[in-house]
Every structure is written in structure tokens, then in C-alpha cells.
Short mmCIF file of C-alpha atoms in Angstrom, two decimals:
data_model
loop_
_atom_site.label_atom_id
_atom_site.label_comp_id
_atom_site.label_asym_id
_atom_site.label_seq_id
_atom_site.Cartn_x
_atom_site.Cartn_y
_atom_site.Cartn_z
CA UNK A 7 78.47 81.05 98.28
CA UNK A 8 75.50 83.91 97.97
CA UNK A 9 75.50 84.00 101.42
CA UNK A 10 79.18 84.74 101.79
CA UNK A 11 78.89 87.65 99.07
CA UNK A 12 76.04 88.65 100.82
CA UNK A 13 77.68 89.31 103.81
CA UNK A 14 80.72 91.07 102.05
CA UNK A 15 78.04 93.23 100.32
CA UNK A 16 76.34 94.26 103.81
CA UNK A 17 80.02 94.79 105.54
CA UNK A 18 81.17 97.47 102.64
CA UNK A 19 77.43 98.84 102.80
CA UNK A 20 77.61 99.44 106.77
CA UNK A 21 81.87 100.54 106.42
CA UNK A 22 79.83 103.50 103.76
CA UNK A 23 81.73 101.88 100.44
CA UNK A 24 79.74 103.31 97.83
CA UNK A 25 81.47 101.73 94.82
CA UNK A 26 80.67 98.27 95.46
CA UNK A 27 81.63 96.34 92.05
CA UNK A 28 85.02 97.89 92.49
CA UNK A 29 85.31 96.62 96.36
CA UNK A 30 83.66 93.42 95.20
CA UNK A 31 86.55 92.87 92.50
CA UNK A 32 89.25 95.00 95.01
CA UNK A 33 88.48 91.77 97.75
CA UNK A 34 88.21 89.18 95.83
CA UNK A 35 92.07 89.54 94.72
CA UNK A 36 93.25 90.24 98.53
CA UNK A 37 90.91 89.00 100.61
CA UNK A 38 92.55 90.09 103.93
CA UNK A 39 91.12 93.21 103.02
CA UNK A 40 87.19 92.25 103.54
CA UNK A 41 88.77 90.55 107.32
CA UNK A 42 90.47 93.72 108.23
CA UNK A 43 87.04 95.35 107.38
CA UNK A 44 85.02 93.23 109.88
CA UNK A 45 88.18 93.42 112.61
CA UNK A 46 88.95 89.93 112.06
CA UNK A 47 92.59 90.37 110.71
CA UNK A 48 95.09 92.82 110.72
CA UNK A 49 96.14 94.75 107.32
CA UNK A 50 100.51 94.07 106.78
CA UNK A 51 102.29 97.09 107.23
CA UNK A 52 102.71 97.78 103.40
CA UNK A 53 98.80 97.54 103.07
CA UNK A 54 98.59 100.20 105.57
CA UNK A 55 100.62 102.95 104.17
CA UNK A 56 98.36 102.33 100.97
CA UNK A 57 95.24 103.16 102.72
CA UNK A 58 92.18 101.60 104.63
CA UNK A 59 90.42 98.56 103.13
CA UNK A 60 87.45 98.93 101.07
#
């Protein structure tokens, strides 16, 4: 499990996130967000007219 978070923390770090807790907590609700991030998934059209993950 630390290695997952880990890897979440490194993916907001590169993507220039600089409040991290809030991402953290933000992702961990919805976590399509943290796949759109990495290019993995695709964000629903009502996600996208809220703004870009992270």
C-alpha cells in the first residue's frame, strides 16, 4: 500500500500539485482522477467542465 501512495505522491509532484494533502484526500474519494493524471483513463464529461485532475 506505501508503494501505491508513493507513486500517487510522485505523479501529483511531477503534474506540479503543490497542495498534496488536499490531492491526497481529493483522489482518494474519486480515484479516476489520479488515472486521468497518469493518462490511464479518461475524466467523464461532467468531470471535465469542473476542471483538470489534481
Amino acid at each position: 500500500m506505501a508503494t501505491w501512495r508513493k507513486l500517487a505522491i510522485g505523479a501529483l509532484k511531477i503534474a506540479g500539485v503543490t497542495g498534496i494533502a488536499v490531492s491526497l484526500r481529493r483522489n482518494a474519494r474519486d480515484p479516476l482522477r489520479l488515472l486521468a493524471l497518469l493518462g490511464l483513463s479518461w475524466l467523464p464529461p461532467c468531470m471535465e467542465q469542473a476542471g483538470k485532475p489534481g
